[in-house]
JSON list of C-alpha atoms in Angstrom, two decimals:
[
{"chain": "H", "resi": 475, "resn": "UNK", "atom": "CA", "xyz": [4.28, 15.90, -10.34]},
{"chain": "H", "resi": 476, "resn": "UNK", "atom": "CA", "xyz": [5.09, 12.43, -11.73]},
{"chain": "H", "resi": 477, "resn": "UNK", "atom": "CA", "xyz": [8.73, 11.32, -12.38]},
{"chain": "H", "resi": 478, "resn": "UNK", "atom": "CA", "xyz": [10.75, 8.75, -12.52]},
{"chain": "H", "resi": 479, "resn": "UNK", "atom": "CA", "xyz": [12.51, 7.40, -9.61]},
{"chain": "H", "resi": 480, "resn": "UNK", "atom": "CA", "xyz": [16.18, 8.81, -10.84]},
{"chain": "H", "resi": 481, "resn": "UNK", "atom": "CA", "xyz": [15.04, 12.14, -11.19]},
{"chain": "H", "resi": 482, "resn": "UNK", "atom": "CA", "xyz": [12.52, 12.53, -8.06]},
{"chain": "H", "resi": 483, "resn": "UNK", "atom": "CA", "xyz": [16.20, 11.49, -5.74]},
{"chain": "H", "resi": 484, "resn": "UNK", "atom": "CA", "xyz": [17.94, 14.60, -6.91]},
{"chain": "H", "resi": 485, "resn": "UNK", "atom": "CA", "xyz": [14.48, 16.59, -6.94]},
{"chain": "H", "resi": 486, "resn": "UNK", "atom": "CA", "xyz": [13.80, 15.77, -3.12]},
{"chain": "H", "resi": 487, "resn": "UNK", "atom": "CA", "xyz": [17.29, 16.45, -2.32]},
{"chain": "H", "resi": 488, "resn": "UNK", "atom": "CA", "xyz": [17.21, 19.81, -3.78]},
{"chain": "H", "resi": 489, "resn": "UNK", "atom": "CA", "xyz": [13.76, 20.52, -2.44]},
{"chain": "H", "resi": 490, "resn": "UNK", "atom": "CA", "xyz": [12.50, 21.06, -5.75]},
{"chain": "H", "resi": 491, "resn": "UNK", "atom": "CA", "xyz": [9.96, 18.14, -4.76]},
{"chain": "H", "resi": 492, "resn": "UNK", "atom": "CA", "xyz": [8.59, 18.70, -1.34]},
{"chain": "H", "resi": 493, "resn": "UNK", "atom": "CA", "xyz": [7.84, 15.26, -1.01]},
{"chain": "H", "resi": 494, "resn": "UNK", "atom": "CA", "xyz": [6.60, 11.82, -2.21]},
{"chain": "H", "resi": 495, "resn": "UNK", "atom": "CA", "xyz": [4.62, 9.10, -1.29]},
{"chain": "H", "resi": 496, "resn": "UNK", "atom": "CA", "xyz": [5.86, 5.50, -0.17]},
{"chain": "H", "resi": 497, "resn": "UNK", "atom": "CA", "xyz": [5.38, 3.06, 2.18]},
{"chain": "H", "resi": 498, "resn": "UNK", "atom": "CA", "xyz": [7.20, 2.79, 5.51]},
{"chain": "H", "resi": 499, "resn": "UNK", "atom": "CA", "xyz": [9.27, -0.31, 4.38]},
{"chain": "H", "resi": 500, "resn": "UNK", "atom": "CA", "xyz": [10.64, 1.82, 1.24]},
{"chain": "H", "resi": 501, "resn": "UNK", "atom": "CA", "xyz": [11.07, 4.72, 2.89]},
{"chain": "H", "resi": 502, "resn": "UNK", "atom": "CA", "xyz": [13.45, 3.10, 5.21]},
{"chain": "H", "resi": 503, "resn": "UNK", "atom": "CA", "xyz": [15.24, 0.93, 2.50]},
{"chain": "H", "resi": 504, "resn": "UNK", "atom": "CA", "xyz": [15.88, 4.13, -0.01]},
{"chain": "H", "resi": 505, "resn": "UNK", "atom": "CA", "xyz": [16.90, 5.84, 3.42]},
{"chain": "H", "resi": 506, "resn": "UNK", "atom": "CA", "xyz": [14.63, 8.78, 2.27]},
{"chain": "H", "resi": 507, "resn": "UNK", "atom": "CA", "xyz": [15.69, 10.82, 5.55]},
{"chain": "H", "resi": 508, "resn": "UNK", "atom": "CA", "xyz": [18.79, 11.23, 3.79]},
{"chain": "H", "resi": 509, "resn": "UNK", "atom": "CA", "xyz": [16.94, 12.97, 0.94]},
{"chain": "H", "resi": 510, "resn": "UNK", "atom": "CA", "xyz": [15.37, 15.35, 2.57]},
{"chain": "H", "resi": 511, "resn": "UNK", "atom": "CA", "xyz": [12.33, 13.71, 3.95]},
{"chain": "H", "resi": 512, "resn": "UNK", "atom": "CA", "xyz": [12.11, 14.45, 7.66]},
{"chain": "H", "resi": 513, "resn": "UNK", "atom": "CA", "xyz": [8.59, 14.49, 7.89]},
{"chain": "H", "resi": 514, "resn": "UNK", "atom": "CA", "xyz": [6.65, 11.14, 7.45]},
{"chain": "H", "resi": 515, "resn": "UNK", "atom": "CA", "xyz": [2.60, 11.12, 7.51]},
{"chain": "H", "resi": 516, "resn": "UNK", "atom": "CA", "xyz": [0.65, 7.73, 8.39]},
{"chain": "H", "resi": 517, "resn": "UNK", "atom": "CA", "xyz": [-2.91, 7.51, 7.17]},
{"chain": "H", "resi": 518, "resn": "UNK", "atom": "CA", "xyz": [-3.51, 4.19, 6.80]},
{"chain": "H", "resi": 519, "resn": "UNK", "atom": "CA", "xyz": [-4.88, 4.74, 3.16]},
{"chain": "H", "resi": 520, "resn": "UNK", "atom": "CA", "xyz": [-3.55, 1.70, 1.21]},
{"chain": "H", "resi": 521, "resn": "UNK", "atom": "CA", "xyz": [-4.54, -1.81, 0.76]},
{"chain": "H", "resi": 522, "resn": "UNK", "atom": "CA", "xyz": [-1.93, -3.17, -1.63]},
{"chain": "H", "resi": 523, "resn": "UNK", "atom": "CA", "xyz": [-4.33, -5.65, -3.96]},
{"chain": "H", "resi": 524, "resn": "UNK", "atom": "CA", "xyz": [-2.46, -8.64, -4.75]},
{"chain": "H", "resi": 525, "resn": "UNK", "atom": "CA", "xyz": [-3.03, -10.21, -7.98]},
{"chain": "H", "resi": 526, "resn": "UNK", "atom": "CA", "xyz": [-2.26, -13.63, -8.66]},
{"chain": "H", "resi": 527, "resn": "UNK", "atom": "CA", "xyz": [-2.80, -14.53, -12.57]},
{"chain": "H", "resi": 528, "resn": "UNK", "atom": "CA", "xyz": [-2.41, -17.55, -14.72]},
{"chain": "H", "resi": 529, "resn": "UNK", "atom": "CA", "xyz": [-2.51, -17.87, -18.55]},
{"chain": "H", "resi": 530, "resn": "UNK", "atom": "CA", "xyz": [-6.31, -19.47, -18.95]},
{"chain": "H", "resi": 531, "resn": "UNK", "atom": "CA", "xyz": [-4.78, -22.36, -20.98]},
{"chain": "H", "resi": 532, "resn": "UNK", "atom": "CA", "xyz": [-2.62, -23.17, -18.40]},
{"chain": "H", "resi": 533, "resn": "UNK", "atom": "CA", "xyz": [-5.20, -23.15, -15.75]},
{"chain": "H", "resi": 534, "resn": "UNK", "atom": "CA", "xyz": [-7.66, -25.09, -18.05]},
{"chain": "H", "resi": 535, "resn": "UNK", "atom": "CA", "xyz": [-4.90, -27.89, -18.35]},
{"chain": "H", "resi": 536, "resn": "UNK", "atom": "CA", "xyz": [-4.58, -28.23, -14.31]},
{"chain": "H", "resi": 537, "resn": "UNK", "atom": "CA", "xyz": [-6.75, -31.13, -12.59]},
{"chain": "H", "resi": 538, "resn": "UNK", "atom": "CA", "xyz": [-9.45, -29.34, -10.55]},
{"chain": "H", "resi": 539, "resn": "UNK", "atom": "CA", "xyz": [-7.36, -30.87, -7.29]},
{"chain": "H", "resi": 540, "resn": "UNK", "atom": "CA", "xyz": [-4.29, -29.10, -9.06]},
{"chain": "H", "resi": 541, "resn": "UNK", "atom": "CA", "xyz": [-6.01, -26.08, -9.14]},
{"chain": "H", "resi": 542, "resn": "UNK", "atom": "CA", "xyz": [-7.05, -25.76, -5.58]},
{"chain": "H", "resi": 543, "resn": "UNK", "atom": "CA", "xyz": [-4.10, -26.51, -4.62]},
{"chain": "H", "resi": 544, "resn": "UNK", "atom": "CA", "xyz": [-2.65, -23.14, -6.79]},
{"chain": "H", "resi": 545, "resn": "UNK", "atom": "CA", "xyz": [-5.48, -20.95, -5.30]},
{"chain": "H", "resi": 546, "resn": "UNK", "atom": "CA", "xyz": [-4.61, -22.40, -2.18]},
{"chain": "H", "resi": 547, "resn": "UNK", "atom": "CA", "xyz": [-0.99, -21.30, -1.98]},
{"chain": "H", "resi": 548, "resn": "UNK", "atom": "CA", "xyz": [-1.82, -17.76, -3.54]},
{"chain": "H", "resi": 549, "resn": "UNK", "atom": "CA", "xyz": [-4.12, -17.47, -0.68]},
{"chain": "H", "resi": 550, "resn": "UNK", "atom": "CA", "xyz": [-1.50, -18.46, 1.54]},
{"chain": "H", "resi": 551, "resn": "UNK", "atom": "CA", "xyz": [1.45, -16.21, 0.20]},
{"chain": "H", "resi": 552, "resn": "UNK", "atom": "CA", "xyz": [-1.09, -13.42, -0.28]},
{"chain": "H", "resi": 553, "resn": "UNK", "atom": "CA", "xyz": [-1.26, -13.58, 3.41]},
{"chain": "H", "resi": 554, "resn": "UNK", "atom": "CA", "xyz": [2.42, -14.19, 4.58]},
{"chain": "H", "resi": 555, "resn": "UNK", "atom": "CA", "xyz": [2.23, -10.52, 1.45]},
{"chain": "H", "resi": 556, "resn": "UNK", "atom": "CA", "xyz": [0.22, -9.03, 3.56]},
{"chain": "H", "resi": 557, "resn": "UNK", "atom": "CA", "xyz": [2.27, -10.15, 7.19]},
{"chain": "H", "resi": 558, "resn": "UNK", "atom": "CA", "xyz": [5.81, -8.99, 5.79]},
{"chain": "H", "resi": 559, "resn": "UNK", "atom": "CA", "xyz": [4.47, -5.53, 4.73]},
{"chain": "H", "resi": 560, "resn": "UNK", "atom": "CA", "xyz": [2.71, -4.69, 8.03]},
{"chain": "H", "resi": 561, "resn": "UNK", "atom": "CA", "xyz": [5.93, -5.85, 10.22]},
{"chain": "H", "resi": 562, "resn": "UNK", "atom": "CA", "xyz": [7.11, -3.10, 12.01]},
{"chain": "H", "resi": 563, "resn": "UNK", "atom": "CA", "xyz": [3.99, -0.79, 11.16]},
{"chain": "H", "resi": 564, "resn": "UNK", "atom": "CA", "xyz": [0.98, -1.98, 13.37]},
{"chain": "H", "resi": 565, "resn": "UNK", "atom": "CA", "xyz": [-0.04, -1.20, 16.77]},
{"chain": "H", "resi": 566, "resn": "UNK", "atom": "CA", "xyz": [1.36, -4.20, 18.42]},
{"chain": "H", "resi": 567, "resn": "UNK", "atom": "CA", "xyz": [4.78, -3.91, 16.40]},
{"chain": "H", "resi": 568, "resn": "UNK", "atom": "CA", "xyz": [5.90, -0.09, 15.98]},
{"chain": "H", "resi": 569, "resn": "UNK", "atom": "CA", "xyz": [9.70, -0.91, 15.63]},
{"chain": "H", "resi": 570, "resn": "UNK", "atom": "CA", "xyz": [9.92, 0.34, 11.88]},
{"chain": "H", "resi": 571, "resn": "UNK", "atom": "CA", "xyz": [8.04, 3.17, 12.85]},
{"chain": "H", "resi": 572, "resn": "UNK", "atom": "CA", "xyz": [10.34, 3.22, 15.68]},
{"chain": "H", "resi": 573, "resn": "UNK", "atom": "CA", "xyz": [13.35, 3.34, 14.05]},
{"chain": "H", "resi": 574, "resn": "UNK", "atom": "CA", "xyz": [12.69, 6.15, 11.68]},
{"chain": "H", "resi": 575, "resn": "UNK", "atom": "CA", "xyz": [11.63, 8.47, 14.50]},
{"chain": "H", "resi": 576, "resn": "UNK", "atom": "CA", "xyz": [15.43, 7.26, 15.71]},
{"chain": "H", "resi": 577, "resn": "UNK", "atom": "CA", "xyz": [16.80, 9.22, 12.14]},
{"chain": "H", "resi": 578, "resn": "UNK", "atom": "CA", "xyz": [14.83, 12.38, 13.28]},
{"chain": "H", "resi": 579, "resn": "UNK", "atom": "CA", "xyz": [12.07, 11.87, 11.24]},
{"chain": "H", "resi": 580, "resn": "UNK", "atom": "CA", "xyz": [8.43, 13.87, 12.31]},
{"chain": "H", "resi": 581, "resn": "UNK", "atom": "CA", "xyz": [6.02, 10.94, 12.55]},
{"chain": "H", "resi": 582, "resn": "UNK", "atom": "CA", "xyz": [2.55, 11.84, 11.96]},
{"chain": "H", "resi": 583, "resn": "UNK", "atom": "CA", "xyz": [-0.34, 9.57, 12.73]},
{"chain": "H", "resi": 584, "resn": "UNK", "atom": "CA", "xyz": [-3.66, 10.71, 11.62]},
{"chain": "H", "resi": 585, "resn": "UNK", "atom": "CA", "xyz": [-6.36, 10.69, 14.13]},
{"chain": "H", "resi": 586, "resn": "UNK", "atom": "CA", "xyz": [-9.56, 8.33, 12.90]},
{"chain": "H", "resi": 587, "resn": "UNK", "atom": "CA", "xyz": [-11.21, 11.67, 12.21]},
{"chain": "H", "resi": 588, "resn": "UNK", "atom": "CA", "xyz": [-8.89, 12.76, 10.32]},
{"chain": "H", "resi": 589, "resn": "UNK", "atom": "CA", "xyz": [-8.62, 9.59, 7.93]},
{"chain": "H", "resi": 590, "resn": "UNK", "atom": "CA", "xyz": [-12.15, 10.05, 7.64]},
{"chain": "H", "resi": 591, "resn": "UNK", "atom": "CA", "xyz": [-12.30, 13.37, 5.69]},
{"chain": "H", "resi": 592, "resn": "UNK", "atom": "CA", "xyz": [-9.70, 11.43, 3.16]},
{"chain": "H", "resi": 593, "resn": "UNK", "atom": "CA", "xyz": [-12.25, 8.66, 2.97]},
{"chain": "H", "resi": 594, "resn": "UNK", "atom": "CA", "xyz": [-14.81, 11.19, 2.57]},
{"chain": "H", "resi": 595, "resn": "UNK", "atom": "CA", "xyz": [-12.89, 13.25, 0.04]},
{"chain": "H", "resi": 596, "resn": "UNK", "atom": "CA", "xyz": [-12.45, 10.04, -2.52]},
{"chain": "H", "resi": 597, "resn": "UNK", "atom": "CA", "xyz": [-15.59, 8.80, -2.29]},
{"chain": "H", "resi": 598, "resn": "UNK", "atom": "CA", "xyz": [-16.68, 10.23, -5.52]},
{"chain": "H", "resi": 599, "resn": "UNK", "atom": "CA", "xyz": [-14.31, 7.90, -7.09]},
{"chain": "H", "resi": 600, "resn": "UNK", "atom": "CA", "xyz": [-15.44, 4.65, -5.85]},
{"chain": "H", "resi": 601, "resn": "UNK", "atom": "CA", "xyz": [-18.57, 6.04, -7.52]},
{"chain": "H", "resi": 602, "resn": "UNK", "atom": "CA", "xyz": [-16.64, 6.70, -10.51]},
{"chain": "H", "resi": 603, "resn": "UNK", "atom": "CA", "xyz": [-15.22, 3.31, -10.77]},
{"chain": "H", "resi": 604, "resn": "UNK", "atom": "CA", "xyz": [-18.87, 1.79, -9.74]},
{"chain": "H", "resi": 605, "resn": "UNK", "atom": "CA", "xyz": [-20.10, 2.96, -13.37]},
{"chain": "H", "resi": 606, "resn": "UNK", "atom": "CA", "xyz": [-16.80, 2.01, -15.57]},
{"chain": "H", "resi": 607, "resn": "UNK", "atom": "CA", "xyz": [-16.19, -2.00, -14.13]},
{"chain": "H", "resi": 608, "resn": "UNK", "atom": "CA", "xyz": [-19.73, -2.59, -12.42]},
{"chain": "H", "resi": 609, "resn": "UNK", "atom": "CA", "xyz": [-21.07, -2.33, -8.64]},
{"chain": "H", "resi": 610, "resn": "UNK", "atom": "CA", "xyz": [-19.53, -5.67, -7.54]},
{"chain": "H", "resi": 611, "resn": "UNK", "atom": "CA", "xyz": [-16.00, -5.60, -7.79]},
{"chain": "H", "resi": 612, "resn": "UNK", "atom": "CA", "xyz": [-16.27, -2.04, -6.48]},
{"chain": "H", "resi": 613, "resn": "UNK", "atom": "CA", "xyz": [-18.16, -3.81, -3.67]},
{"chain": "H", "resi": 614, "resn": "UNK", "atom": "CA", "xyz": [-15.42, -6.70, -3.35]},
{"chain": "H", "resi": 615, "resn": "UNK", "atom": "CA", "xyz": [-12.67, -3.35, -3.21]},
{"chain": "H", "resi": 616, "resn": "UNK", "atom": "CA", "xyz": [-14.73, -1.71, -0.46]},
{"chain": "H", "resi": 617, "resn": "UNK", "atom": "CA", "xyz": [-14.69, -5.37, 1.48]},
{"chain": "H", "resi": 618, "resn": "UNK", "atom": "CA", "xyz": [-11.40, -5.66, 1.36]},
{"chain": "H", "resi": 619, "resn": "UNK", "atom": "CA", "xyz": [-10.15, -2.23, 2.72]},
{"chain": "H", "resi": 620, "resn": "UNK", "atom": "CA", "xyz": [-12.72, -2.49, 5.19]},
{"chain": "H", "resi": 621, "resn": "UNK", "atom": "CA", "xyz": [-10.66, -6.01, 6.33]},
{"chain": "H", "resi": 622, "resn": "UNK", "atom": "CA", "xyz": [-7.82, -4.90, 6.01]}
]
């Protein structure tokens, strides 16, 4: 069911929705345990794209050196994105993770197998996509989750 934030808070709290989706970080900020939401599953399913745009004119009218330097830095912030999101979450750091299982919160971490039959699930739409933007930036996706 899709809703707007204002109305899915009073929804979860009254268990007319049975849940929602959102990472870690926002889960923790919105303090969704107090909604309701005692059960939390990991799957490891997203890779945020970042998209950096500039107005063509205004890239046209850079210097090619000024331009590099602007694809540099998105690069670069991209990922420090990338860095900030993952804090807390990752094998080596667990303390976000760590601190909502402190609120009571059922932690769920799906086994690679698991994950798997998601991946397996989808892949019609990747196939999907291939036919309405073309085989290489459905490649370039692919690429990118697989780096992730």
């Amino acid at each position: 069911t899709q809703m707007s934030w204002a109305d899915a808070q009073p929804a979860l709290t009254t268990g007319a929705v049975d849940g929602q989706e959102n990472p870690l970080t926002i889960y923790r900020v919105l303090n969704m345990h107090e909604l309701g939401q005692t059960y939390v599953t990991q799957w490891r399913y997203l890779a945020d794209p970042l998209i950096f745009a500039v107005n063509r004119d205004v890239w046209n009218s850079f210097t090619a050196e000024d331009q590099e330097i602007v694809r540099q830095a998105a690069v670069e912030a991209g990922a420090h994105g990338v860095e900030v999101a993952r804090t807390g979450l990752m094998d080596d750091d667990t303390s976000l993770v760590d601190e909502i299982r402190g609120f009571g919160v059922e932690v769920t971490t799906l086994t690679d197998e698991e994950r798997q039959a998601f991946v397996d699930a989808t892949r019609p739409v990747y196939e999907a996509w291939r036919d309405r933007i073309g085989a290489d930036f459905v490649r370039l996706a692919e690429e990118s989750i697989a780096n992730r």
